[in-house]
Amino acid sequence: QKEVEQDPGPLSVPEGAIVSLNCTYSNSAFQYFMWYRQYSRKGPELLMYTYSSGNKEDGRFTAQVDKSSKYISLFIRDSQPSDSATYLCAMSGVLTGGGNKLTFGTGTQLKVEL
Amino acid sequence: NAGVTQTPKFQVLKTGQSMTLQCAQDMNHEYMSWYRQDPGMGLRLIHYSVGAGITDQGEVPNGYNVSRSTTEDFPLRLLSAAPSQTSVYFCASSYSRSGSSYNSPLHFGNGTRLTVT
């Protein structure tokens, strides 16, 4: 079983829809949770970063972490065609001086249709 | 400010050939790393470095070598290419020696697409 599970999609929604993307994980040591966005033929770029449980909002994006359920979510409000990309969740444990290694989900491909 | 630059963008190798994937960053980042991305597997860490002269293995290091002689450059060497090394390779860097953190996210290059026949 993988440490991080993510539905690969593809997920297709109409413009303006609310999108919900999710990851589950098994390692209770994970404390830092991230969402990366990856456009086709590009490298991932950091979208949201949260520590421990709770919510974080940034414009149309909201990240939620539920450590008791080992479940994280990314919500996109008023989705736009420019949001069409692959969304990767990533997480890590306590920061160390030896390099903080991230564990990534496989990514969910999202397409927002006009 | 170019960020993280990877060359080449595409490469085709025959089994047994060797090659070096180049990675350079101009952000004075201490931490640099190499990932491979495969369908259904996500991004997996190959090797990383927390500073010039310091490297360490990640999750999938076999068949790859790295060195870090300068802060800017972190080349990845394939010693004897195998079809199982067909993948998209990403170099990533961050300011913090601890790797990714709130104030120091990972910055990725745009990848090298490698096919081994």
Coordinates of C-alpha atoms in Angstrom, one line a residue:
Chain A
Q1 CA 0.0 0.0 0.0
K2 CA 1.3 3.5 -0.9
E3 CA 1.9 6.0 1.8
V4 CA -0.2 8.6 -0.1
E5 CA -3.2 7.7 -2.2
Q6 CA -4.7 10.1 -4.7
D7 CA -7.4 9.4 -7.4
P8 CA -5.8 10.0 -10.8
G9 CA -9.0 11.1 -12.4
P10 CA -9.4 12.6 -15.0
L11 CA -11.9 14.9 -13.5
S12 CA -13.9 17.1 -15.9
V13 CA -16.1 19.9 -14.6
P14 CA -17.9 22.9 -16.2
E15 CA -16.5 26.4 -15.8
G16 CA -17.6 28.0 -12.5
A17 CA -18.0 24.7 -10.7
I18 CA -16.5 24.0 -7.2
V19 CA -13.8 21.3 -7.4
S20 CA -12.8 19.0 -4.6
L21 CA -9.5 17.1 -4.8
N22 CA -8.4 14.7 -2.1
C23 CA -5.6 12.6 -0.8
T24 CA -5.4 10.0 2.0
Y25 CA -2.3 9.0 3.8
S26 CA -1.1 6.3 6.2
N27 CA 2.0 7.8 7.9
S28 CA 0.9 9.6 11.1
A29 CA 4.3 11.4 11.2
F30 CA 3.3 13.6 8.4
Q31 CA 2.8 17.2 9.6
Y32 CA 3.4 19.4 6.5
F33 CA 0.9 19.2 3.7
M34 CA 1.2 20.8 0.3
W35 CA -0.6 21.0 -3.0
Y36 CA 1.3 21.4 -6.2
R37 CA -0.1 22.3 -9.6
Q38 CA 1.5 20.9 -12.7
Y39 CA 0.6 22.1 -16.2
S40 CA 1.3 19.8 -19.2
R41 CA 5.0 19.4 -20.0
K42 CA 6.0 21.7 -17.1
G43 CA 7.4 21.1 -13.6
P44 CA 5.1 21.2 -10.5
E45 CA 4.7 24.6 -8.8
L46 CA 3.6 25.1 -5.1
L47 CA 0.0 26.1 -4.8
M48 CA -0.8 25.7 -1.1
Y49 CA 1.2 24.8 2.1
T50 CA -0.4 23.9 5.4
Y51 CA 1.0 22.7 8.7
S52 CA -0.9 20.2 10.9
S53 CA -4.7 20.2 10.9
G54 CA -7.0 23.0 9.9
N55 CA -8.0 25.1 6.9
K56 CA -6.0 27.6 4.8
E57 CA -7.6 29.9 2.2
D58 CA -5.8 31.7 -0.7
G59 CA -8.1 33.4 -3.2
R60 CA -10.2 30.7 -4.9
F61 CA -8.3 27.9 -3.2
T62 CA -8.9 26.3 0.2
A63 CA -6.7 23.6 1.6
Q64 CA -8.1 21.4 4.5
V65 CA -6.2 18.9 6.6
D66 CA -7.9 16.4 8.9
K67 CA -5.1 14.5 10.7
S68 CA -7.5 12.4 12.7
S69 CA -8.8 10.9 9.4
K70 CA -5.5 11.2 7.6
Y71 CA -7.3 13.1 4.8
I72 CA -6.4 16.3 3.0
S73 CA -8.5 18.3 0.5
L74 CA -8.1 21.1 -2.0
F75 CA -11.2 23.1 -3.0
I76 CA -11.2 25.3 -6.0
R77 CA -14.1 27.8 -6.2
D78 CA -15.4 29.3 -9.4
S79 CA -13.1 27.0 -11.5
Q80 CA -11.6 28.4 -14.7
P81 CA -10.2 26.8 -17.8
S82 CA -6.8 28.0 -16.7
D83 CA -7.1 25.7 -13.6
S84 CA -6.9 22.7 -16.0
A85 CA -3.8 20.9 -14.8
T86 CA -2.7 17.9 -12.7
Y87 CA -2.8 18.5 -8.9
L88 CA -0.3 16.7 -6.8
C89 CA -0.6 16.4 -3.0
A90 CA 2.7 16.2 -1.1
M91 CA 3.5 15.7 2.6
S92 CA 6.4 15.4 4.9
G93 CA 7.3 14.8 8.6
V94 CA 9.3 16.9 10.9
L95 CA 11.9 19.1 9.2
T96 CA 15.4 17.9 9.6
G97 CA 18.8 19.2 8.8
G98 CA 19.4 16.2 6.5
G99 CA 16.9 17.2 3.9
N100 CA 13.1 17.1 4.3
K101 CA 11.9 14.5 1.9
L102 CA 8.5 14.9 0.4
T103 CA 6.1 12.0 -0.4
F104 CA 3.9 12.8 -3.4
G105 CA 0.6 11.5 -4.5
T106 CA 0.3 10.4 -8.1
G107 CA -1.7 13.5 -9.0
T108 CA -5.3 14.1 -10.2
Q109 CA -5.8 15.4 -13.7
L110 CA -8.4 18.2 -13.8
K111 CA -10.1 19.6 -16.9
V112 CA -12.3 22.7 -16.6
E113 CA -14.6 22.9 -19.7
L114 CA -16.0 26.1 -21.1
Chain B
N1 CA 16.5 35.1 -13.0
A2 CA 16.0 31.8 -14.8
G3 CA 15.1 29.6 -11.7
V4 CA 15.9 25.9 -12.3
T5 CA 17.2 25.0 -15.7
Q6 CA 17.3 21.4 -17.0
T7 CA 19.0 20.2 -20.1
P8 CA 18.3 18.5 -22.4
K9 CA 14.5 18.6 -22.7
F10 CA 14.3 15.3 -24.5
Q11 CA 16.8 12.4 -24.9
V12 CA 16.7 8.9 -26.4
L13 CA 19.3 6.4 -25.3
K14 CA 20.0 2.8 -26.2
T15 CA 20.3 0.2 -23.4
G16 CA 23.8 0.4 -21.9
Q17 CA 24.6 3.9 -22.9
S18 CA 25.5 6.5 -20.3
M19 CA 24.6 10.2 -20.1
T20 CA 24.4 13.1 -17.7
L21 CA 21.2 15.2 -17.1
Q22 CA 22.1 18.7 -16.3
C23 CA 20.5 20.9 -13.6
A24 CA 21.4 24.5 -12.7
Q25 CA 19.8 27.0 -10.4
D26 CA 20.5 30.7 -10.0
M27 CA 18.7 31.3 -6.8
N28 CA 21.6 30.4 -4.4
H29 CA 19.6 27.5 -3.1
E30 CA 21.4 25.1 -0.7
Y31 CA 19.0 22.2 -1.3
M32 CA 18.8 20.4 -4.6
S33 CA 17.2 17.2 -5.6
W34 CA 16.3 14.9 -8.4
Y35 CA 12.9 13.2 -8.9
R36 CA 11.6 10.9 -11.5
Q37 CA 7.9 10.9 -12.4
D38 CA 6.2 7.8 -13.8
P39 CA 2.5 7.2 -14.5
G40 CA 0.8 5.7 -11.5
M41 CA 3.9 6.2 -9.3
G42 CA 4.0 9.9 -8.6
L43 CA 7.3 11.7 -8.0
R44 CA 10.0 9.7 -6.4
L45 CA 13.2 11.1 -4.9
I46 CA 16.4 9.7 -6.5
H47 CA 19.2 11.7 -4.8
Y48 CA 19.4 15.0 -3.0
S49 CA 22.1 17.5 -1.7
V50 CA 22.0 19.9 1.2
G51 CA 25.0 21.8 0.0
A52 CA 28.2 21.7 -2.1
G53 CA 30.1 18.5 -1.5
I54 CA 27.2 16.8 0.3
T55 CA 24.9 14.3 -1.4
D56 CA 22.6 11.5 -0.1
Q57 CA 20.3 8.8 -1.5
G58 CA 16.6 9.1 -1.9
E59 CA 14.0 6.5 -2.4
V60 CA 15.2 5.1 -5.8
P61 CA 18.9 5.7 -6.2
N62 CA 20.1 2.6 -8.0
G63 CA 21.5 3.2 -11.4
Y64 CA 22.1 6.9 -10.8
N65 CA 25.1 8.9 -9.5
V66 CA 25.2 12.6 -8.5
S67 CA 27.8 15.1 -7.4
R68 CA 27.6 18.7 -6.1
S69 CA 30.8 20.6 -6.7
T70 CA 29.1 24.0 -6.8
T71 CA 26.0 25.5 -5.2
E72 CA 24.5 26.1 -8.7
D73 CA 24.9 22.7 -10.4
F74 CA 23.6 19.2 -9.6
P75 CA 24.1 16.8 -12.5
L76 CA 22.5 13.4 -12.5
R77 CA 24.5 10.6 -14.2
L78 CA 23.0 7.4 -15.7
L79 CA 25.8 4.9 -15.7
S80 CA 24.3 2.2 -17.9
A81 CA 20.8 3.1 -19.1
A82 CA 18.1 0.5 -18.8
P83 CA 14.5 0.6 -20.2
S84 CA 13.2 0.8 -16.6
Q85 CA 14.8 4.3 -16.5
T86 CA 12.5 5.6 -19.1
S87 CA 10.8 8.5 -17.3
V88 CA 10.5 12.2 -16.8
Y89 CA 13.2 13.6 -14.6
F90 CA 12.8 16.7 -12.5
C91 CA 15.4 18.7 -10.7
A92 CA 14.1 20.8 -7.7
S93 CA 15.8 23.2 -5.3
S94 CA 14.9 25.2 -2.2
Y95 CA 16.6 27.8 -0.1
S96 CA 16.4 25.8 3.1
R97 CA 18.9 23.0 3.8
S98 CA 15.9 21.1 5.2
G99 CA 14.3 20.9 1.8
S100 CA 10.8 22.1 1.4
S101 CA 9.4 24.3 4.1
Y102 CA 6.8 27.1 4.5
N103 CA 9.1 29.9 3.6
S104 CA 11.2 27.8 1.2
P105 CA 9.1 25.8 -1.2
L106 CA 10.6 23.4 -3.8
H107 CA 11.2 25.0 -7.1
F108 CA 11.1 22.6 -10.0
G109 CA 12.6 22.7 -13.5
N110 CA 10.5 21.7 -16.5
G111 CA 11.9 18.2 -16.8
T112 CA 13.9 16.0 -19.0
R113 CA 12.0 13.3 -20.9
L114 CA 14.2 10.3 -21.3
T115 CA 13.4 7.2 -23.3
V116 CA 15.7 4.1 -23.2
T117 CA 15.2 1.6 -26.0

